[in-house]
PDB file of C-alpha atoms in Angstrom:
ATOM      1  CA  UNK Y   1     101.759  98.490 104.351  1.00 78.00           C
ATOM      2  CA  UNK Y   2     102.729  94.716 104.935  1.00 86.00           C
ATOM      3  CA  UNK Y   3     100.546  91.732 103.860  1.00 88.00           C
ATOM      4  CA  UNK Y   4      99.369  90.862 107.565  1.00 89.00           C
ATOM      5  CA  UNK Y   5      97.891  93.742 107.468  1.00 90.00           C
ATOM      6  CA  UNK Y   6      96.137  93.035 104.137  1.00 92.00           C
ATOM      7  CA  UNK Y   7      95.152  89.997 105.258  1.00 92.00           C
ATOM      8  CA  UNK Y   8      92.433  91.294 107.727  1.00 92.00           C
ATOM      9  CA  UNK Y   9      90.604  92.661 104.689  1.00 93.00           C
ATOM     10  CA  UNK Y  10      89.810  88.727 103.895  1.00 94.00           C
ATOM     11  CA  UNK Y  11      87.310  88.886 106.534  1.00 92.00           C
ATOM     12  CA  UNK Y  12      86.036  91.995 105.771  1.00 91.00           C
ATOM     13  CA  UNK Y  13      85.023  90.966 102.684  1.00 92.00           C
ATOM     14  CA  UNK Y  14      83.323  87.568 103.692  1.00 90.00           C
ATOM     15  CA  UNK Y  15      81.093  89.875 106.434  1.00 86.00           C
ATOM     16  CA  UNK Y  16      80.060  92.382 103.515  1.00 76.00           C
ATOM     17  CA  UNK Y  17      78.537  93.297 100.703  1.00 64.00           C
ATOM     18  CA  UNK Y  18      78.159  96.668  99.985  1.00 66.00           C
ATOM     19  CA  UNK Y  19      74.119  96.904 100.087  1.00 61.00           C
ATOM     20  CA  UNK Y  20      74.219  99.862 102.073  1.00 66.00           C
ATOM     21  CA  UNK Y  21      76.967 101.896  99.865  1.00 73.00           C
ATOM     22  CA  UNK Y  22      75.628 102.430  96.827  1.00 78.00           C
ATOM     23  CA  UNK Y  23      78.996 103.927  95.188  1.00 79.00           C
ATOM     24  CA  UNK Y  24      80.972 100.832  96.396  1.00 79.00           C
ATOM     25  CA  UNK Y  25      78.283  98.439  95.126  1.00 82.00           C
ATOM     26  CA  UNK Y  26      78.189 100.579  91.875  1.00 87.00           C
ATOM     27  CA  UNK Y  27      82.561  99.999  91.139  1.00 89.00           C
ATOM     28  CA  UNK Y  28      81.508  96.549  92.020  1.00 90.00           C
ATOM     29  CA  UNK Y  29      79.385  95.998  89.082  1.00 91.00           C
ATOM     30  CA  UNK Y  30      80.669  98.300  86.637  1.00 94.00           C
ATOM     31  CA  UNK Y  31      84.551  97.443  86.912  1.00 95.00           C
ATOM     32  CA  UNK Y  32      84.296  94.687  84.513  1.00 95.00           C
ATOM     33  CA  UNK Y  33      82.412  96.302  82.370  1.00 95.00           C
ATOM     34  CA  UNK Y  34      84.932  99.579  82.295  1.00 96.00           C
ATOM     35  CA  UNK Y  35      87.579  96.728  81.326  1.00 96.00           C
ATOM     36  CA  UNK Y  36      85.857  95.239  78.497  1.00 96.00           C
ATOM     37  CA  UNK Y  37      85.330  98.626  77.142  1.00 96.00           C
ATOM     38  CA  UNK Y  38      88.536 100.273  77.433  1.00 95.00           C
ATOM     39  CA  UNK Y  39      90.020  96.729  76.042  1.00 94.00           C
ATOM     40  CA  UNK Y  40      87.616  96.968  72.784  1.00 95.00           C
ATOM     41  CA  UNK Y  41      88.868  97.797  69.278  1.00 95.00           C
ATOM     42  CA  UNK Y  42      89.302 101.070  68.743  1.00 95.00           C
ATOM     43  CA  UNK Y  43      89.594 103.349  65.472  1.00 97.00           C
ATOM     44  CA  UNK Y  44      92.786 104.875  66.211  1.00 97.00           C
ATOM     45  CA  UNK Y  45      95.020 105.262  69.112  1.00 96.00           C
ATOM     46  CA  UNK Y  46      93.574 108.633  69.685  1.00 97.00           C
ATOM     47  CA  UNK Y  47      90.380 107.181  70.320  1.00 97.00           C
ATOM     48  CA  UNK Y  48      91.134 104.089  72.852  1.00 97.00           C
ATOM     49  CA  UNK Y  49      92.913 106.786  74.825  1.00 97.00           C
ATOM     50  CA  UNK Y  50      90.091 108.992  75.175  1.00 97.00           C
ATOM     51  CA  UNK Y  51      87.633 106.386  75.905  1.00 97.00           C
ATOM     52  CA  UNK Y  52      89.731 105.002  78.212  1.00 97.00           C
ATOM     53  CA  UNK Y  53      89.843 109.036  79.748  1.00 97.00           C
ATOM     54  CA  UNK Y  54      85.969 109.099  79.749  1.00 96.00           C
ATOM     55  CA  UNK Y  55      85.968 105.693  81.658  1.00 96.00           C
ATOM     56  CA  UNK Y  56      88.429 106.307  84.161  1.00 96.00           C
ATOM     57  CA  UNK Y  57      86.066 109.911  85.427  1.00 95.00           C
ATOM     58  CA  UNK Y  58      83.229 107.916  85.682  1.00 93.00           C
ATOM     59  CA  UNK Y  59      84.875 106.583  88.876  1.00 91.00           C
ATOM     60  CA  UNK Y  60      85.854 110.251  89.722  1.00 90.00           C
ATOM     61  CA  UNK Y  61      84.249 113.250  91.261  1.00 88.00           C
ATOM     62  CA  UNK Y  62      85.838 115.739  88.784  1.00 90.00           C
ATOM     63  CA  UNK Y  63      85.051 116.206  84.977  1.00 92.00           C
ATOM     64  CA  UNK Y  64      87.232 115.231  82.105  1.00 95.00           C
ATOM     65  CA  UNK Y  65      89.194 117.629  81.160  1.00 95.00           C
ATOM     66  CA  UNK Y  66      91.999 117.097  78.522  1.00 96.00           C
ATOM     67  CA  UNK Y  67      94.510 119.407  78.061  1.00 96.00           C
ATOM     68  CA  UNK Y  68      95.078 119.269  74.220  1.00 95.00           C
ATOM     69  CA  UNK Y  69      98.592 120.733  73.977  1.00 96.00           C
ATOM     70  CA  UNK Y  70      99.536 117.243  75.687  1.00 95.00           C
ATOM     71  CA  UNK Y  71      97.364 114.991  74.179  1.00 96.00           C
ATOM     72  CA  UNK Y  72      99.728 113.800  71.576  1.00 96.00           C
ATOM     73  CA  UNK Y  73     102.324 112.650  73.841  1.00 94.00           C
ATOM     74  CA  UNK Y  74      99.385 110.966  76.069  1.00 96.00           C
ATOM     75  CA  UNK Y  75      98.299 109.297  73.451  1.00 95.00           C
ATOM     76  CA  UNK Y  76     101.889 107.718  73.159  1.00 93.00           C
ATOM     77  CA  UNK Y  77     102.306 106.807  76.747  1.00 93.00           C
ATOM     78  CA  UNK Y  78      98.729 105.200  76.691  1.00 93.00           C
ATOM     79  CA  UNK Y  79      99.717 102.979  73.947  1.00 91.00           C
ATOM     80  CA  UNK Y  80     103.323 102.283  75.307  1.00 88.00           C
ATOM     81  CA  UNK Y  81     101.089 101.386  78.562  1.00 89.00           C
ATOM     82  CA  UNK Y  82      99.188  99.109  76.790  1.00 88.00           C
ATOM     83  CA  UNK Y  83     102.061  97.340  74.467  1.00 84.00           C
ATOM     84  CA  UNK Y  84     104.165  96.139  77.994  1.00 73.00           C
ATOM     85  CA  UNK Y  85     100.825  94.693  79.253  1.00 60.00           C
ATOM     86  CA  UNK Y  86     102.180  91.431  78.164  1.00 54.00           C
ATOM     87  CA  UNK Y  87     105.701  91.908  79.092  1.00 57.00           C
ATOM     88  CA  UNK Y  88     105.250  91.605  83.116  1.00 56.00           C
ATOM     89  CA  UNK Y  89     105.475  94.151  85.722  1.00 55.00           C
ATOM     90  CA  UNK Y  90     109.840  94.817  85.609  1.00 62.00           C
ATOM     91  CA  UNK Y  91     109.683  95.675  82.298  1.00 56.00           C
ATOM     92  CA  UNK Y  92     106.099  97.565  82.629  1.00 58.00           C
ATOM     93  CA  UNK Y  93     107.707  99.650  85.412  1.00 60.00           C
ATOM     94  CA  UNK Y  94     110.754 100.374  83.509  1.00 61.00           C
ATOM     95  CA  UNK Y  95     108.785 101.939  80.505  1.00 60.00           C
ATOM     96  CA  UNK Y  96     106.603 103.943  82.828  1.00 61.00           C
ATOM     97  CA  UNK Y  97     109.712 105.503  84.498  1.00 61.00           C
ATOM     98  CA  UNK Y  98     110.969 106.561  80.943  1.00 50.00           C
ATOM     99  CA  UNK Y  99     107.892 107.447  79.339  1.00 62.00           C
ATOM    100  CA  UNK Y 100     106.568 108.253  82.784  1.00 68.00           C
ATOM    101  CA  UNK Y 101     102.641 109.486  83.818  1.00 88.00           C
ATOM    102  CA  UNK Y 102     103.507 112.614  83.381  1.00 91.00           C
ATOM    103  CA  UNK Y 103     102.685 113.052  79.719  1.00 93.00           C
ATOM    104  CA  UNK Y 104      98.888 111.807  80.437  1.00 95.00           C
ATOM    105  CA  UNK Y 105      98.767 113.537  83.404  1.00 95.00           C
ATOM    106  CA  UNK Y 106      99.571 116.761  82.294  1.00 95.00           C
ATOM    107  CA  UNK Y 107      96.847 115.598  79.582  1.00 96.00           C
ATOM    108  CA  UNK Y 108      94.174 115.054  82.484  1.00 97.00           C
ATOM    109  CA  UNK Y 109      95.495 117.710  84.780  1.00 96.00           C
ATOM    110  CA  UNK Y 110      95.575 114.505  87.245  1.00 96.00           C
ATOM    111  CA  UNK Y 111      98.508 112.102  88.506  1.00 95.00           C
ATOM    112  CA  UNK Y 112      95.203 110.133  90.007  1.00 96.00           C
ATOM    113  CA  UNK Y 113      93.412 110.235  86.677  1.00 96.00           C
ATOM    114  CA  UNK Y 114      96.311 109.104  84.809  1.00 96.00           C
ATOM    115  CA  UNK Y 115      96.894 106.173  87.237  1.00 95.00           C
ATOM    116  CA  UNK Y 116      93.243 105.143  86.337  1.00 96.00           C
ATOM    117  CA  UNK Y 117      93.934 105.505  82.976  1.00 96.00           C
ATOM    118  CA  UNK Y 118      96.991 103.592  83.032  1.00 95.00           C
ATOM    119  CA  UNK Y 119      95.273 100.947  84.752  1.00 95.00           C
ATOM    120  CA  UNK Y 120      92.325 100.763  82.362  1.00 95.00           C
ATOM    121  CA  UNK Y 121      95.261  99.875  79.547  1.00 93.00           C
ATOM    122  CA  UNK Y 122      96.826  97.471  81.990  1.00 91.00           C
ATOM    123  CA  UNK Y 123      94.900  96.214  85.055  1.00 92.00           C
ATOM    124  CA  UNK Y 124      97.444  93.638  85.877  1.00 90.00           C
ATOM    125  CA  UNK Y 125     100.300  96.031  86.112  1.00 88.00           C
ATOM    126  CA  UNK Y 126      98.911  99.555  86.942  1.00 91.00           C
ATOM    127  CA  UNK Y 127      97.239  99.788  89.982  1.00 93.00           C
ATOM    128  CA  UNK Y 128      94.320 102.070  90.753  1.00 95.00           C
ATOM    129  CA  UNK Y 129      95.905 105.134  93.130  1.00 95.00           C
ATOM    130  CA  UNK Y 130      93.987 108.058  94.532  1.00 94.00           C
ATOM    131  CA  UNK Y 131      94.025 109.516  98.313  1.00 94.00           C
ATOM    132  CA  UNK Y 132      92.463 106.923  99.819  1.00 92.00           C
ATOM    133  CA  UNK Y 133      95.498 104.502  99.280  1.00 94.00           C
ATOM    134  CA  UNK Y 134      97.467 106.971 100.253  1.00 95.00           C
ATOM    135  CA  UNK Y 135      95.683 108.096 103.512  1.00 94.00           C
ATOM    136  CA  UNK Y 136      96.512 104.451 104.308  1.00 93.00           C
ATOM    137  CA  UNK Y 137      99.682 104.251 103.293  1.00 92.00           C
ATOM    138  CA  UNK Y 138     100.909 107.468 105.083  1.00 92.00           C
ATOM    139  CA  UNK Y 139      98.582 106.997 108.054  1.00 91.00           C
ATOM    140  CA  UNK Y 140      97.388 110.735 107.587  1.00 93.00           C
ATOM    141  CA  UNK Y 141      96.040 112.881 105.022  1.00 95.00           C
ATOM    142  CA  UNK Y 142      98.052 113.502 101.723  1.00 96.00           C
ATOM    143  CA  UNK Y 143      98.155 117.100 100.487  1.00 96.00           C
ATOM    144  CA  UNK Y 144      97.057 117.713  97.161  1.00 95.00           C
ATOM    145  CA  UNK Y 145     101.267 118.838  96.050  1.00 96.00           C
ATOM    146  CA  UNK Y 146     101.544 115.231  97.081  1.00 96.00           C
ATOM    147  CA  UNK Y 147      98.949 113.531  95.111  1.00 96.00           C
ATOM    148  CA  UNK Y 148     100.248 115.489  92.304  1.00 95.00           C
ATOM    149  CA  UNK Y 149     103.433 113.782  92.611  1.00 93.00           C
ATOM    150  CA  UNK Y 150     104.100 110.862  90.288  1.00 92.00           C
ATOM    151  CA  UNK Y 151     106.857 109.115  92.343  1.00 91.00           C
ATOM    152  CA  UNK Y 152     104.564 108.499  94.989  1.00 94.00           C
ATOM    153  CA  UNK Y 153     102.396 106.555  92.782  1.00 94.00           C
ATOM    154  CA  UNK Y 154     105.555 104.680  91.156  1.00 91.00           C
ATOM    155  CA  UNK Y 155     106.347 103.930  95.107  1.00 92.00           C
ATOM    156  CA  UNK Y 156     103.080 102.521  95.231  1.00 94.00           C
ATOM    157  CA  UNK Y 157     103.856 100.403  92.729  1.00 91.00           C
ATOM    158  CA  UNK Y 158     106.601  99.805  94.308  1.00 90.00           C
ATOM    159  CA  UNK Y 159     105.199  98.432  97.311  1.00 93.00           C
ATOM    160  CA  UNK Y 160     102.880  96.033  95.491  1.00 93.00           C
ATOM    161  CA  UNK Y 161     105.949  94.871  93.939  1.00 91.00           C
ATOM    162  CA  UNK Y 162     107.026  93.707  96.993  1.00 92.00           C
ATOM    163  CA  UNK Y 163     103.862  92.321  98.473  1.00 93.00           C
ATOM    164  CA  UNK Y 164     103.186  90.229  95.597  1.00 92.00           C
ATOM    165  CA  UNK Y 165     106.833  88.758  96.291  1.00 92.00           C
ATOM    166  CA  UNK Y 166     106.379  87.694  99.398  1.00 92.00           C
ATOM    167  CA  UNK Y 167     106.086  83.696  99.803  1.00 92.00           C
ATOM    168  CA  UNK Y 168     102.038  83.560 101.173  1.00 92.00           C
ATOM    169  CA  UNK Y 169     100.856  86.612  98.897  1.00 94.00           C
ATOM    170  CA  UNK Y 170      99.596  83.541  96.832  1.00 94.00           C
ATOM    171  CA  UNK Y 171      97.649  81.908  99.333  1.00 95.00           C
ATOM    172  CA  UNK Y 172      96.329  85.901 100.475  1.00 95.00           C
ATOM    173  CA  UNK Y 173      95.555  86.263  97.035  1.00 96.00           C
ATOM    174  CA  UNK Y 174      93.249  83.295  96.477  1.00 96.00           C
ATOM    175  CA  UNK Y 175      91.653  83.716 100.404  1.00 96.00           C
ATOM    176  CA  UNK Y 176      90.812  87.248  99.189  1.00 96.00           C
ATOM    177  CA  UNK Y 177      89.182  86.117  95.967  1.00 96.00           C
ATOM    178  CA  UNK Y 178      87.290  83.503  96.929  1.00 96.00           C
ATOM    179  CA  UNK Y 179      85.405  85.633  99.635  1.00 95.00           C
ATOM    180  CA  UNK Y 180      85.286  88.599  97.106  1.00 95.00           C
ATOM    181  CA  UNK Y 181      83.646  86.066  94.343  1.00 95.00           C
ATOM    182  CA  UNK Y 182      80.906  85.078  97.157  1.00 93.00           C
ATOM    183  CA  UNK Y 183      80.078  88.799  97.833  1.00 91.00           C
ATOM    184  CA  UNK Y 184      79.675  89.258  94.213  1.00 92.00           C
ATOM    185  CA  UNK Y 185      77.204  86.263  94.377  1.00 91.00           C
ATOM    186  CA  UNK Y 186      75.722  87.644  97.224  1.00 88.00           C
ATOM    187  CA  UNK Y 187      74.671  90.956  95.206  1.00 87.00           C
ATOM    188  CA  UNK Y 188      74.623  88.619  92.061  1.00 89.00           C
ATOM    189  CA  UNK Y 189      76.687  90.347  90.102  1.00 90.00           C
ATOM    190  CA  UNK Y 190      78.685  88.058  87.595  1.00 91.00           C
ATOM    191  CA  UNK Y 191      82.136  86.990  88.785  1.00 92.00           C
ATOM    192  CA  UNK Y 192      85.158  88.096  87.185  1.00 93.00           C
ATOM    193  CA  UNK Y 193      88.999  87.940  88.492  1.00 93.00           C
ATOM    194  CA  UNK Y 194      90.977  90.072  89.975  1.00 94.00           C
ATOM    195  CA  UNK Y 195      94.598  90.937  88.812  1.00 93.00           C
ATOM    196  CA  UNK Y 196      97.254  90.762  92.452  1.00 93.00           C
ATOM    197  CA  UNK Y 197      97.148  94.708  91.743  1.00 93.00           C
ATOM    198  CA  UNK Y 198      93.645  94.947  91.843  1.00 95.00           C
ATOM    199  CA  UNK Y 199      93.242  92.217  95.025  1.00 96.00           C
ATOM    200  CA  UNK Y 200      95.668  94.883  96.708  1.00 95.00           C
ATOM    201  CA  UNK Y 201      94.134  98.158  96.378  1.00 93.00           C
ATOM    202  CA  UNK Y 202      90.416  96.290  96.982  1.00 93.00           C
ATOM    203  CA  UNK Y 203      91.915  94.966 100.350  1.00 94.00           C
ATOM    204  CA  UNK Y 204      92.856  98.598 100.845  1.00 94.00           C
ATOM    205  CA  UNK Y 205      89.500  99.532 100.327  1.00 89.00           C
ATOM    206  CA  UNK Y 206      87.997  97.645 102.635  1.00 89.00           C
ATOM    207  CA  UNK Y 207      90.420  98.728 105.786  1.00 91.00           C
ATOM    208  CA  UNK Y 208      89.611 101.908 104.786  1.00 87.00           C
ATOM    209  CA  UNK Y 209      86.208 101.828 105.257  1.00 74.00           C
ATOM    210  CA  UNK Y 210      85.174 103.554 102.536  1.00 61.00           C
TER     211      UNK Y 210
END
């Protein structure tokens, strides 16, 4: 994964909108809304976490189902995911390494769920993972022992980490906005940003085809 390669997704975008893939057109318009939600007040901790669980499976093909021996500690990684929002992605990264995604996923039965999750409590630090990404990132088809695997969505995150250093991920960044803003117009949707984890898994999206 490199960000020429990304950068063929810019046209991609400009060329289409979706109209003919309902499920695509569907994220589209409901991503900011499952932001604004999971970001609302919440009663207790208990609750933001399982509304942010409820969220993240309507993107999903499976059913919510949360383990309650592990909820507890899910719970505490959620809000530990939420707290280093604000503290940038090194530090982010460090606390998910410690705390690591293993305490929600054991709670969703799901390294993929919990990466949604985590992302719902953090979109500008935890990116959006599922087989897809990976598919492209391996250039073949991940087994499900390797999509249960948490370090290869921490090298994920890795990568981004990397992309988003190089010099012209800026000027990718705002190409690939600008033409995702006018397809949003185009199916006039309201515009809203996009975090550089976000603009990197969407650009994925696109070269996959999917």
């Amino acid at each position: 994964m490199n960000l020429e390669h990304l950068y063929t997704a810019v046209e991609l975008v400009r060329n289409g909108c979706y109209r003919d893939n309902p499920r695509e057109a569907t994220r589209l318009r409901t991503y900011p809304v499952m932001l604004a939600s999971a970001a609302a007040p919440a009663a207790s901790p208990t609750e933001a976490y399982l509304r942010a669980a409820c969220l993240a499976y309507a993107w999903m093909p499976e059913r919510v189902r949360i383990d309650q021996s592990h909820l507890a500690a899910a719970v505490e990684a959620f809000e530990a995911a939420r707290s280093v929002a604000q503290s940038g992605p090194d530090a982010a990264h460090a606390s998910l390494r410690e705390r690591g995604i293993d305490a929600i996923a054991a709670s969703l039965s799901s390294v993929v769920g919990a990466a949604m999750v985590l992302h719902l409590a953090a979109p500008g630090v935890f990116p959006i993972w599922d087989e897809r990404i990976e598919r492209f990132r391996l250039d073949e088809e991940p087994s499900p022992y390797h999509m249960g695997q948490a370090r290869h969505y921490l090298a994920f995150m890795d990568e981004i980490r990397g992309l988003t250093a190089h010099p012209l991920f800026l000027t990718f960044h705002n190409e690939f906005c600008t033409a995702y803003q006018a397809r949003l117009q185009r199916l006039r949707i309201s515009p809203y940003p996009l975090t550089e984890t976000k603009v990197v898994e969407a650009a994925i999206t696109e070269l996959t085809g999917e």
